[in-house]
XYZ file of C-alpha atoms in Angstrom:
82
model
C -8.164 -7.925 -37.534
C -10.275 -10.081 -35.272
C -11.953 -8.749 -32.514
C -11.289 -10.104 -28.871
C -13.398 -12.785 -27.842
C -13.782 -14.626 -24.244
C -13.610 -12.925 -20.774
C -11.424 -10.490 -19.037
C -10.800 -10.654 -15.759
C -9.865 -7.180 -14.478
C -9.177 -6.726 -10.289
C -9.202 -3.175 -8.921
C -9.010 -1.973 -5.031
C -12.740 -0.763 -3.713
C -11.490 3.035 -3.651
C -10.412 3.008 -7.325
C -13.020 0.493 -8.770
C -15.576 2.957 -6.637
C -14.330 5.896 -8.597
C -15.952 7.488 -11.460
C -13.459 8.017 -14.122
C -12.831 3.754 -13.690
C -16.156 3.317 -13.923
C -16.473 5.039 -17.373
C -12.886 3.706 -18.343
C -14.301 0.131 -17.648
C -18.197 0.977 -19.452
C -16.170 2.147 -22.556
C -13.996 -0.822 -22.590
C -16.778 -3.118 -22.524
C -18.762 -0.767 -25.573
C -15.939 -0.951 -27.531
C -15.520 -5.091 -27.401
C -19.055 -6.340 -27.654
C -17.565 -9.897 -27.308
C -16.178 -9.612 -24.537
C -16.872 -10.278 -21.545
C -15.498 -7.628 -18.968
C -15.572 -9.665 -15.182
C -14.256 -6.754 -12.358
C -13.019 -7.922 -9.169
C -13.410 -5.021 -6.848
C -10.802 -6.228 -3.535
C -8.655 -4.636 -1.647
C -7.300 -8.242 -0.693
C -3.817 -9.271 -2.501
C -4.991 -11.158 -4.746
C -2.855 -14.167 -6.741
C -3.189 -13.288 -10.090
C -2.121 -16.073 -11.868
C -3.925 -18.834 -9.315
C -6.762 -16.969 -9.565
C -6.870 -16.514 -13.606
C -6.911 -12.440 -13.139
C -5.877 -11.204 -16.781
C -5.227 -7.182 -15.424
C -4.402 -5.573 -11.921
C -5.350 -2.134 -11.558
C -3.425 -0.709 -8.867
C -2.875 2.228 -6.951
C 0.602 2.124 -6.346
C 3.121 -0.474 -7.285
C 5.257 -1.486 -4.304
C 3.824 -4.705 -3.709
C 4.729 -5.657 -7.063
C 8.210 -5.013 -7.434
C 9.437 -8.424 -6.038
C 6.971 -10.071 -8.669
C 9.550 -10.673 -11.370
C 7.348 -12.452 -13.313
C 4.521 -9.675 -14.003
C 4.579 -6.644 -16.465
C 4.049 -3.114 -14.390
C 2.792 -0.095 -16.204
C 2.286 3.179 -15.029
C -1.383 4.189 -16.458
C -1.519 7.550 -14.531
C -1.846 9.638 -11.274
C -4.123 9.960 -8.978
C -4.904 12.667 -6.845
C -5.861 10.767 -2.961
C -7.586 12.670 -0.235
């Protein structure tokens, strides 16, 4: 199999890209693909994913995205706030 090559864009809101259990998920990603190059966007802005060439959305809940038909929504998790 060929290993991934090129960049990743990856966008995250400041309290979860801030967090330490993102911050190892995103160090381990990048350990385990050499060749690629991991790019985090740390915003709490909405942010246009495809104008903006963002590959993944990491997001804390998914309301805002239910009226984009066009995107792929996966549940990764819970997280415990406050």
């Amino acid at each position: 199999a060929s290993e991934p090559v090129g960049e990743l864009r990856v966008t995250a809101p400041v309290d979860l890209g801030g967090s330490a259990p993102f911050a190892v998920a995103m160090a381990r990603f990048a350990a385990s693909w050499p060749r690629l190059r991991l790019t985090v966007d740390l915003s709490d802005r909405m942010v246009d994913l495809v104008a903006e060439g963002v590959d993944v959305a990491c997001r804390l809940h998914t309301g805002l995205l239910e009226d984009r038909a066009s995107l792929r929504v996966k549940k990764l998790g819970a997280v415990a706030m406050g």
